[in-house]
Short mmCIF file of N, CA and C in Angstrom, two decimals:
data_model
loop_
_atom_site.label_atom_id
_atom_site.label_comp_id
_atom_site.label_asym_id
_atom_site.label_seq_id
_atom_site.Cartn_x
_atom_site.Cartn_y
_atom_site.Cartn_z
N UNK A 1 -14.00 13.86 40.99
CA UNK A 1 -13.51 15.19 40.68
C UNK A 1 -13.17 15.95 41.97
N UNK A 2 -14.06 15.89 42.95
CA UNK A 2 -13.84 16.64 44.19
C UNK A 2 -12.64 16.11 44.97
N UNK A 3 -12.39 14.81 44.91
CA UNK A 3 -11.24 14.25 45.62
C UNK A 3 -9.95 14.75 44.99
N UNK A 4 -9.88 14.75 43.67
CA UNK A 4 -8.68 15.24 42.97
C UNK A 4 -8.52 16.74 43.22
N UNK A 5 -9.59 17.51 43.11
CA UNK A 5 -9.51 18.95 43.37
C UNK A 5 -9.09 19.23 44.81
N UNK A 6 -9.70 18.51 45.73
CA UNK A 6 -9.38 18.72 47.15
C UNK A 6 -7.93 18.39 47.47
N UNK A 7 -7.43 17.32 46.87
CA UNK A 7 -6.03 16.97 47.08
C UNK A 7 -5.11 18.04 46.52
N UNK A 8 -5.45 18.54 45.35
CA UNK A 8 -4.66 19.61 44.73
C UNK A 8 -4.67 20.86 45.62
N UNK A 9 -5.82 21.21 46.12
CA UNK A 9 -5.94 22.38 47.00
C UNK A 9 -5.12 22.19 48.27
N UNK A 10 -5.20 20.99 48.85
CA UNK A 10 -4.40 20.69 50.05
C UNK A 10 -2.92 20.85 49.79
N UNK A 11 -2.45 20.27 48.70
CA UNK A 11 -1.03 20.36 48.39
C UNK A 11 -0.60 21.81 48.18
N UNK A 12 -1.42 22.57 47.48
CA UNK A 12 -1.10 23.98 47.28
C UNK A 12 -1.09 24.76 48.58
N UNK A 13 -2.10 24.52 49.41
CA UNK A 13 -2.21 25.22 50.69
C UNK A 13 -1.00 24.95 51.57
N UNK A 14 -0.65 23.67 51.74
CA UNK A 14 0.47 23.35 52.62
C UNK A 14 1.82 23.72 52.00
N UNK A 15 1.92 23.77 50.69
CA UNK A 15 3.14 24.27 50.05
C UNK A 15 3.30 25.76 50.34
N UNK A 16 2.19 26.51 50.29
CA UNK A 16 2.24 27.94 50.61
C UNK A 16 2.61 28.17 52.07
N UNK A 17 2.01 27.40 52.96
CA UNK A 17 2.31 27.52 54.40
C UNK A 17 3.77 27.16 54.65
N UNK A 18 4.23 26.06 54.05
CA UNK A 18 5.62 25.64 54.22
C UNK A 18 6.61 26.65 53.65
N UNK A 19 6.28 27.21 52.51
CA UNK A 19 7.14 28.22 51.90
C UNK A 19 7.24 29.46 52.78
N UNK A 20 6.12 29.88 53.34
CA UNK A 20 6.11 31.05 54.22
C UNK A 20 6.99 30.79 55.45
N UNK A 21 6.94 29.57 55.98
CA UNK A 21 7.78 29.21 57.12
C UNK A 21 9.25 29.21 56.71
N UNK A 22 9.55 28.56 55.60
CA UNK A 22 10.94 28.44 55.15
C UNK A 22 11.55 29.79 54.76
N UNK A 23 10.82 30.57 53.99
CA UNK A 23 11.37 31.83 53.47
C UNK A 23 11.34 32.97 54.48
N UNK A 24 10.31 32.98 55.35
CA UNK A 24 10.14 34.15 56.23
C UNK A 24 10.08 33.80 57.71
N UNK A 25 10.12 32.50 58.04
CA UNK A 25 10.05 32.10 59.44
C UNK A 25 8.69 32.32 60.07
N UNK A 26 7.65 32.41 59.24
CA UNK A 26 6.29 32.66 59.75
C UNK A 26 5.52 31.35 59.76
N UNK A 27 5.29 30.79 60.94
CA UNK A 27 4.57 29.53 61.06
C UNK A 27 3.07 29.77 61.02
N UNK A 28 2.45 29.39 59.93
CA UNK A 28 1.00 29.42 59.75
C UNK A 28 0.38 30.81 59.85
N UNK A 29 1.14 31.85 59.60
CA UNK A 29 0.55 33.18 59.59
C UNK A 29 -0.55 33.28 58.53
N UNK A 30 -0.36 32.60 57.40
CA UNK A 30 -1.38 32.60 56.35
C UNK A 30 -2.69 32.02 56.89
N UNK A 31 -2.58 30.96 57.66
CA UNK A 31 -3.76 30.34 58.26
C UNK A 31 -4.45 31.32 59.20
N UNK A 32 -3.70 31.91 60.11
CA UNK A 32 -4.29 32.81 61.11
C UNK A 32 -4.95 34.03 60.46
N UNK A 33 -4.33 34.53 59.41
CA UNK A 33 -4.85 35.74 58.76
C UNK A 33 -6.09 35.47 57.91
N UNK A 34 -6.41 34.21 57.66
CA UNK A 34 -7.56 33.88 56.82
C UNK A 34 -8.66 33.15 57.57
N UNK A 35 -8.64 33.23 58.87
CA UNK A 35 -9.71 32.67 59.69
C UNK A 35 -10.89 33.65 59.72
N UNK A 36 -12.06 33.17 60.14
CA UNK A 36 -13.20 34.09 60.29
C UNK A 36 -12.83 35.28 61.20
N UNK A 37 -13.45 36.40 60.95
CA UNK A 37 -13.09 37.67 61.61
C UNK A 37 -12.95 37.58 63.13
N UNK A 38 -13.87 36.94 63.86
CA UNK A 38 -13.68 36.89 65.33
C UNK A 38 -12.41 36.13 65.73
N UNK A 39 -12.11 35.06 65.01
CA UNK A 39 -10.89 34.30 65.32
C UNK A 39 -9.65 35.10 64.93
N UNK A 40 -9.70 35.71 63.77
CA UNK A 40 -8.57 36.50 63.29
C UNK A 40 -8.26 37.64 64.26
N UNK A 41 -9.30 38.29 64.78
CA UNK A 41 -9.11 39.41 65.70
C UNK A 41 -8.35 38.98 66.96
N UNK A 42 -8.53 37.72 67.37
CA UNK A 42 -7.84 37.23 68.55
C UNK A 42 -6.39 36.84 68.26
N UNK A 43 -6.07 36.63 66.98
CA UNK A 43 -4.73 36.13 66.62
C UNK A 43 -3.86 37.15 65.90
N UNK A 44 -4.49 38.13 65.26
CA UNK A 44 -3.75 39.08 64.43
C UNK A 44 -4.11 40.50 64.87
N UNK A 45 -3.09 41.29 65.13
CA UNK A 45 -3.31 42.66 65.56
C UNK A 45 -3.76 43.54 64.40
N UNK A 46 -4.18 44.73 64.70
CA UNK A 46 -4.63 45.69 63.70
C UNK A 46 -3.56 46.06 62.69
N UNK A 47 -2.29 45.89 63.07
CA UNK A 47 -1.19 46.20 62.16
C UNK A 47 -0.82 45.01 61.27
N UNK A 48 -1.56 43.89 61.42
CA UNK A 48 -1.29 42.72 60.58
C UNK A 48 -0.29 41.75 61.17
N UNK A 49 0.22 42.05 62.35
CA UNK A 49 1.19 41.15 62.99
C UNK A 49 0.47 40.10 63.82
N UNK A 50 1.00 38.89 63.76
CA UNK A 50 0.42 37.80 64.54
C UNK A 50 0.75 38.01 66.01
N UNK A 51 -0.25 37.82 66.86
CA UNK A 51 -0.11 38.04 68.30
C UNK A 51 0.36 36.76 68.99
N UNK A 52 1.06 36.94 70.09
CA UNK A 52 1.53 35.81 70.90
C UNK A 52 1.11 36.05 72.34
N UNK A 53 -0.17 35.81 72.60
CA UNK A 53 -0.75 35.98 73.93
C UNK A 53 -1.43 34.67 74.31
N UNK A 54 -1.75 34.48 75.57
CA UNK A 54 -2.47 33.25 75.94
C UNK A 54 -3.79 33.09 75.18
N UNK A 55 -4.53 34.18 75.01
CA UNK A 55 -5.80 34.08 74.28
C UNK A 55 -5.56 33.75 72.81
N UNK A 56 -4.51 34.32 72.22
CA UNK A 56 -4.23 34.03 70.81
C UNK A 56 -3.77 32.59 70.63
N UNK A 57 -3.06 32.05 71.61
CA UNK A 57 -2.61 30.66 71.51
C UNK A 57 -3.79 29.69 71.50
N UNK A 58 -4.79 29.95 72.32
CA UNK A 58 -6.00 29.11 72.32
C UNK A 58 -6.70 29.18 70.97
N UNK A 59 -6.80 30.37 70.42
CA UNK A 59 -7.46 30.54 69.12
C UNK A 59 -6.63 29.91 68.01
N UNK A 60 -5.31 29.96 68.13
CA UNK A 60 -4.45 29.31 67.14
C UNK A 60 -4.66 27.80 67.14
N UNK A 61 -4.78 27.22 68.33
CA UNK A 61 -5.07 25.78 68.42
C UNK A 61 -6.40 25.46 67.74
N UNK A 62 -7.38 26.29 67.97
CA UNK A 62 -8.69 26.09 67.32
C UNK A 62 -8.57 26.24 65.81
N UNK A 63 -7.76 27.19 65.34
CA UNK A 63 -7.62 27.37 63.90
C UNK A 63 -6.90 26.18 63.26
N UNK A 64 -5.96 25.58 63.97
CA UNK A 64 -5.29 24.38 63.45
C UNK A 64 -6.26 23.19 63.40
N UNK A 65 -7.12 23.10 64.40
CA UNK A 65 -8.13 22.03 64.38
C UNK A 65 -9.08 22.22 63.20
N UNK A 66 -9.53 23.45 62.97
CA UNK A 66 -10.40 23.73 61.82
C UNK A 66 -9.68 23.44 60.50
N UNK A 67 -8.42 23.84 60.43
CA UNK A 67 -7.64 23.61 59.21
C UNK A 67 -7.54 22.11 58.92
N UNK A 68 -7.24 21.32 59.93
CA UNK A 68 -7.13 19.87 59.73
C UNK A 68 -8.47 19.27 59.33
N UNK A 69 -9.54 19.76 59.93
CA UNK A 69 -10.87 19.22 59.61
C UNK A 69 -11.32 19.64 58.21
N UNK A 70 -10.99 20.85 57.82
CA UNK A 70 -11.51 21.37 56.56
C UNK A 70 -10.59 21.18 55.36
N UNK A 71 -9.33 20.96 55.55
CA UNK A 71 -8.46 20.71 54.40
C UNK A 71 -8.34 19.19 54.18
N UNK A 72 -7.46 18.50 54.87
CA UNK A 72 -7.39 17.06 54.62
C UNK A 72 -8.63 16.31 55.10
N UNK A 73 -9.31 16.84 56.09
CA UNK A 73 -10.50 16.17 56.62
C UNK A 73 -11.60 16.01 55.60
N UNK A 74 -11.85 17.04 54.82
CA UNK A 74 -12.90 16.98 53.80
C UNK A 74 -12.51 15.99 52.70
N UNK A 75 -11.24 16.01 52.29
CA UNK A 75 -10.80 15.06 51.25
C UNK A 75 -10.95 13.63 51.76
N UNK A 76 -10.58 13.40 53.01
CA UNK A 76 -10.72 12.07 53.59
C UNK A 76 -12.20 11.65 53.63
N UNK A 77 -13.06 12.56 54.02
CA UNK A 77 -14.50 12.25 54.07
C UNK A 77 -15.03 11.94 52.67
N UNK A 78 -14.58 12.69 51.67
CA UNK A 78 -14.99 12.41 50.29
C UNK A 78 -14.49 11.04 49.84
N UNK A 79 -13.26 10.71 50.20
CA UNK A 79 -12.69 9.40 49.84
C UNK A 79 -13.51 8.28 50.50
N UNK A 80 -13.83 8.45 51.77
CA UNK A 80 -14.62 7.43 52.49
C UNK A 80 -16.00 7.30 51.86
N UNK A 81 -16.63 8.41 51.52
CA UNK A 81 -17.96 8.37 50.90
C UNK A 81 -17.90 7.73 49.52
N UNK A 82 -16.82 7.98 48.79
CA UNK A 82 -16.65 7.39 47.46
C UNK A 82 -16.59 5.87 47.52
N UNK A 83 -15.96 5.35 48.55
CA UNK A 83 -15.79 3.90 48.66
C UNK A 83 -16.88 3.20 49.45
N UNK A 84 -17.86 3.94 49.93
CA UNK A 84 -18.90 3.36 50.77
C UNK A 84 -19.71 2.33 49.98
N UNK A 85 -19.81 1.14 50.53
CA UNK A 85 -20.66 0.11 49.93
C UNK A 85 -19.99 -0.68 48.82
N UNK A 86 -18.77 -0.34 48.47
CA UNK A 86 -18.06 -1.10 47.44
C UNK A 86 -16.57 -0.87 47.60
N UNK A 87 -15.79 -1.81 47.12
CA UNK A 87 -14.34 -1.58 47.20
C UNK A 87 -13.96 -0.40 46.30
N UNK A 88 -13.13 0.46 46.81
CA UNK A 88 -12.72 1.65 46.07
C UNK A 88 -11.21 1.66 45.96
N UNK A 89 -10.74 2.24 44.89
CA UNK A 89 -9.30 2.37 44.72
C UNK A 89 -9.00 3.70 44.05
N UNK A 90 -7.72 4.02 44.02
CA UNK A 90 -7.30 5.24 43.32
C UNK A 90 -7.65 5.15 41.84
N UNK A 91 -7.70 3.94 41.31
CA UNK A 91 -8.02 3.75 39.90
C UNK A 91 -9.41 4.32 39.57
N UNK A 92 -10.33 4.23 40.52
CA UNK A 92 -11.68 4.78 40.32
C UNK A 92 -11.68 6.31 40.28
N UNK A 93 -10.75 6.90 41.00
CA UNK A 93 -10.73 8.35 41.16
C UNK A 93 -9.83 9.01 40.12
N UNK A 94 -8.68 8.42 39.87
CA UNK A 94 -7.71 9.01 38.95
C UNK A 94 -8.01 8.53 37.54
N UNK A 95 -8.81 9.32 36.86
CA UNK A 95 -9.17 9.05 35.46
C UNK A 95 -8.91 10.33 34.68
N UNK A 96 -8.82 10.20 33.37
CA UNK A 96 -8.61 11.40 32.56
C UNK A 96 -9.71 12.44 32.76
N UNK A 97 -10.98 12.05 32.80
CA UNK A 97 -12.01 13.08 33.02
C UNK A 97 -11.88 13.80 34.36
N UNK A 98 -11.55 13.07 35.43
CA UNK A 98 -11.43 13.75 36.73
C UNK A 98 -10.20 14.63 36.79
N UNK A 99 -9.10 14.17 36.25
CA UNK A 99 -7.87 14.97 36.27
C UNK A 99 -8.05 16.22 35.40
N UNK A 100 -8.54 16.04 34.18
CA UNK A 100 -8.75 17.19 33.29
C UNK A 100 -9.79 18.15 33.86
N UNK A 101 -10.86 17.61 34.43
CA UNK A 101 -11.91 18.45 35.01
C UNK A 101 -11.41 19.25 36.20
N UNK A 102 -10.65 18.60 37.07
CA UNK A 102 -10.12 19.30 38.25
C UNK A 102 -9.15 20.40 37.83
N UNK A 103 -8.30 20.11 36.87
CA UNK A 103 -7.36 21.13 36.40
C UNK A 103 -8.10 22.29 35.73
N UNK A 104 -9.13 21.97 34.95
CA UNK A 104 -9.91 23.01 34.28
C UNK A 104 -10.62 23.91 35.30
N UNK A 105 -11.18 23.32 36.35
CA UNK A 105 -11.84 24.12 37.38
C UNK A 105 -10.83 25.01 38.10
N UNK A 106 -9.64 24.46 38.35
CA UNK A 106 -8.60 25.26 39.00
C UNK A 106 -8.21 26.46 38.15
N UNK A 107 -8.04 26.24 36.88
CA UNK A 107 -7.68 27.35 35.99
C UNK A 107 -8.84 28.34 35.87
N UNK A 108 -10.08 27.84 35.82
CA UNK A 108 -11.24 28.72 35.77
C UNK A 108 -11.28 29.61 37.02
N UNK A 109 -11.00 29.02 38.19
CA UNK A 109 -10.94 29.78 39.43
C UNK A 109 -9.95 30.93 39.27
N UNK A 110 -8.78 30.65 38.72
CA UNK A 110 -7.77 31.68 38.55
C UNK A 110 -8.20 32.75 37.54
N UNK A 111 -8.80 32.32 36.44
CA UNK A 111 -9.27 33.28 35.43
C UNK A 111 -10.30 34.22 36.03
N UNK A 112 -11.25 33.66 36.76
CA UNK A 112 -12.31 34.48 37.36
C UNK A 112 -11.71 35.48 38.35
N UNK A 113 -10.83 35.01 39.24
CA UNK A 113 -10.26 35.91 40.24
C UNK A 113 -9.32 36.93 39.63
N UNK A 114 -8.55 36.53 38.62
CA UNK A 114 -7.68 37.49 37.96
C UNK A 114 -8.51 38.56 37.27
N UNK A 115 -9.55 38.15 36.57
CA UNK A 115 -10.42 39.11 35.89
C UNK A 115 -11.16 40.01 36.85
N UNK A 116 -11.73 39.43 37.90
CA UNK A 116 -12.52 40.20 38.86
C UNK A 116 -11.65 41.15 39.67
N UNK A 117 -10.50 40.67 40.14
CA UNK A 117 -9.67 41.47 41.04
C UNK A 117 -8.61 42.30 40.33
N UNK A 118 -8.19 41.86 39.16
CA UNK A 118 -7.12 42.59 38.48
C UNK A 118 -7.53 43.20 37.16
N UNK A 119 -8.69 42.81 36.66
CA UNK A 119 -9.16 43.36 35.40
C UNK A 119 -8.54 42.75 34.17
N UNK A 120 -7.71 41.74 34.33
CA UNK A 120 -7.07 41.10 33.19
C UNK A 120 -7.48 39.64 33.09
N UNK A 121 -6.76 38.93 32.25
CA UNK A 121 -7.00 37.50 32.10
C UNK A 121 -5.70 36.79 32.43
N UNK A 122 -5.77 35.76 33.24
CA UNK A 122 -4.58 34.99 33.59
C UNK A 122 -4.96 33.62 34.09
N UNK A 123 -4.16 32.64 33.75
CA UNK A 123 -4.44 31.27 34.17
C UNK A 123 -3.97 30.99 35.59
N UNK A 124 -3.16 31.90 36.15
CA UNK A 124 -2.66 31.73 37.50
C UNK A 124 -2.86 33.05 38.24
N UNK A 125 -3.68 33.03 39.29
CA UNK A 125 -3.98 34.23 40.06
C UNK A 125 -2.87 34.50 41.07
N UNK A 126 -2.36 35.70 41.08
CA UNK A 126 -1.42 36.19 42.10
C UNK A 126 -1.98 37.50 42.60
N UNK A 127 -2.38 37.55 43.85
CA UNK A 127 -2.91 38.81 44.36
C UNK A 127 -3.23 38.74 45.84
N UNK A 128 -3.65 39.87 46.36
CA UNK A 128 -3.99 40.00 47.78
C UNK A 128 -5.50 39.96 48.02
N UNK A 129 -6.29 39.90 46.96
CA UNK A 129 -7.73 40.08 47.09
C UNK A 129 -8.48 38.84 47.60
N UNK A 130 -7.95 37.66 47.35
CA UNK A 130 -8.65 36.44 47.72
C UNK A 130 -8.25 36.00 49.12
N UNK A 131 -6.95 36.00 49.39
CA UNK A 131 -6.44 35.60 50.71
C UNK A 131 -5.71 36.78 51.34
N UNK A 132 -5.78 36.86 52.65
CA UNK A 132 -5.05 37.89 53.39
C UNK A 132 -3.66 37.32 53.64
N UNK A 133 -2.65 37.90 53.00
CA UNK A 133 -1.28 37.41 53.11
C UNK A 133 -0.33 38.60 53.21
N UNK A 134 0.88 38.33 53.71
CA UNK A 134 1.87 39.39 53.85
C UNK A 134 2.49 39.77 52.51
N UNK A 135 2.75 38.78 51.66
CA UNK A 135 3.39 39.04 50.38
C UNK A 135 2.94 37.97 49.39
N UNK A 136 3.28 38.17 48.13
CA UNK A 136 2.77 37.29 47.07
C UNK A 136 3.64 36.06 46.81
N UNK A 137 4.76 35.92 47.48
CA UNK A 137 5.64 34.82 47.14
C UNK A 137 5.16 33.45 47.60
N UNK A 138 4.05 33.37 48.28
CA UNK A 138 3.49 32.06 48.66
C UNK A 138 2.66 31.44 47.54
N UNK A 139 2.26 32.25 46.56
CA UNK A 139 1.45 31.71 45.46
C UNK A 139 2.24 30.74 44.60
N UNK A 140 3.49 31.08 44.29
CA UNK A 140 4.28 30.25 43.39
C UNK A 140 4.46 28.82 43.90
N UNK A 141 4.85 28.59 45.16
CA UNK A 141 4.95 27.21 45.64
C UNK A 141 3.61 26.46 45.58
N UNK A 142 2.53 27.18 45.79
CA UNK A 142 1.21 26.54 45.71
C UNK A 142 0.95 26.04 44.29
N UNK A 143 1.23 26.89 43.31
CA UNK A 143 1.02 26.48 41.92
C UNK A 143 2.02 25.41 41.48
N UNK A 144 3.24 25.46 42.00
CA UNK A 144 4.21 24.41 41.68
C UNK A 144 3.76 23.07 42.24
N UNK A 145 3.25 23.06 43.47
CA UNK A 145 2.75 21.81 44.06
C UNK A 145 1.56 21.29 43.25
N UNK A 146 0.67 22.18 42.85
CA UNK A 146 -0.47 21.78 42.04
C UNK A 146 0.00 21.20 40.70
N UNK A 147 0.94 21.88 40.05
CA UNK A 147 1.44 21.40 38.77
C UNK A 147 2.13 20.05 38.89
N UNK A 148 2.91 19.88 39.94
CA UNK A 148 3.57 18.59 40.17
C UNK A 148 2.54 17.49 40.40
N UNK A 149 1.53 17.78 41.18
CA UNK A 149 0.47 16.81 41.45
C UNK A 149 -0.22 16.37 40.15
N UNK A 150 -0.63 17.34 39.35
CA UNK A 150 -1.31 16.98 38.10
C UNK A 150 -0.36 16.28 37.13
N UNK A 151 0.92 16.62 37.16
CA UNK A 151 1.90 15.92 36.32
C UNK A 151 2.05 14.47 36.75
N UNK A 152 2.07 14.23 38.04
CA UNK A 152 2.16 12.86 38.55
C UNK A 152 0.91 12.08 38.14
N UNK A 153 -0.25 12.69 38.27
CA UNK A 153 -1.48 11.99 37.89
C UNK A 153 -1.48 11.67 36.40
N UNK A 154 -1.06 12.61 35.57
CA UNK A 154 -0.99 12.35 34.12
C UNK A 154 -0.01 11.24 33.82
N UNK A 155 1.12 11.21 34.51
CA UNK A 155 2.11 10.15 34.32
C UNK A 155 1.52 8.79 34.71
N UNK A 156 0.80 8.76 35.81
CA UNK A 156 0.14 7.52 36.24
C UNK A 156 -0.85 7.05 35.18
N UNK A 157 -1.62 7.97 34.64
CA UNK A 157 -2.62 7.60 33.63
C UNK A 157 -1.97 7.11 32.34
N UNK A 158 -0.90 7.75 31.92
CA UNK A 158 -0.20 7.31 30.72
C UNK A 158 0.43 5.93 30.97
N UNK A 159 1.04 5.75 32.13
CA UNK A 159 1.64 4.45 32.48
C UNK A 159 0.57 3.36 32.54
N UNK A 160 -0.56 3.70 33.09
CA UNK A 160 -1.66 2.74 33.19
C UNK A 160 -2.11 2.32 31.79
N UNK A 161 -2.22 3.28 30.89
CA UNK A 161 -2.64 2.99 29.52
C UNK A 161 -1.60 2.14 28.81
N UNK A 162 -0.32 2.47 29.00
CA UNK A 162 0.75 1.67 28.38
C UNK A 162 0.75 0.24 28.92
N UNK A 163 0.54 0.11 30.23
CA UNK A 163 0.48 -1.23 30.84
C UNK A 163 -0.66 -2.05 30.27
N UNK A 164 -1.83 -1.41 30.10
CA UNK A 164 -2.97 -2.13 29.52
C UNK A 164 -2.70 -2.49 28.07
N UNK A 165 -2.03 -1.60 27.35
CA UNK A 165 -1.71 -1.88 25.95
C UNK A 165 -0.71 -3.03 25.84
N UNK A 166 0.30 -3.06 26.72
CA UNK A 166 1.27 -4.15 26.73
C UNK A 166 0.62 -5.47 27.07
N UNK A 167 -0.34 -5.47 28.00
CA UNK A 167 -1.06 -6.70 28.35
C UNK A 167 -1.85 -7.22 27.17
N UNK A 168 -2.52 -6.32 26.43
CA UNK A 168 -3.31 -6.73 25.28
C UNK A 168 -2.43 -7.28 24.16
N UNK A 169 -1.25 -6.72 23.97
CA UNK A 169 -0.36 -7.18 22.93
C UNK A 169 0.26 -8.54 23.26
N UNK A 170 0.43 -8.83 24.56
CA UNK A 170 1.03 -10.11 24.92
C UNK A 170 0.05 -11.26 24.87
N UNK A 171 -1.22 -10.96 24.77
CA UNK A 171 -2.23 -12.04 24.72
C UNK A 171 -2.37 -12.66 23.38
#
């Protein structure tokens, strides 16, 4: 479950970062604005603009290292731990329970944040309360990447089931 969720989160995160770069020319501003306060203070001015100073460049390098370690790095560590001591494959990870569970947790996350921060109910959270961002248009690419990922996994599972059914019928 955690590997599927982590992959979904990674795809959403990098889709949001890529969209911000493509649409607004802002390279990783979302990353810099969501670092711990001491790091953010070195990279982002009080007016919300990203700084370009020697000190901010060093902190930006550190934030990219943290991002790599904590986004794809955690998923990789989970994958390695999953396969420890036995052969592991995507078939072990991509199952209906893990895909459905990961999607359900993602939607629950959105419902909780929409209710807590906006007072309503929604399956997709759009707001400024969870992440520090310049505008809301980075949320949509994140959810599109997530939806595409889960659609691909569902297609793989349906294809896998059809393949097993075809094998059984040919015997």
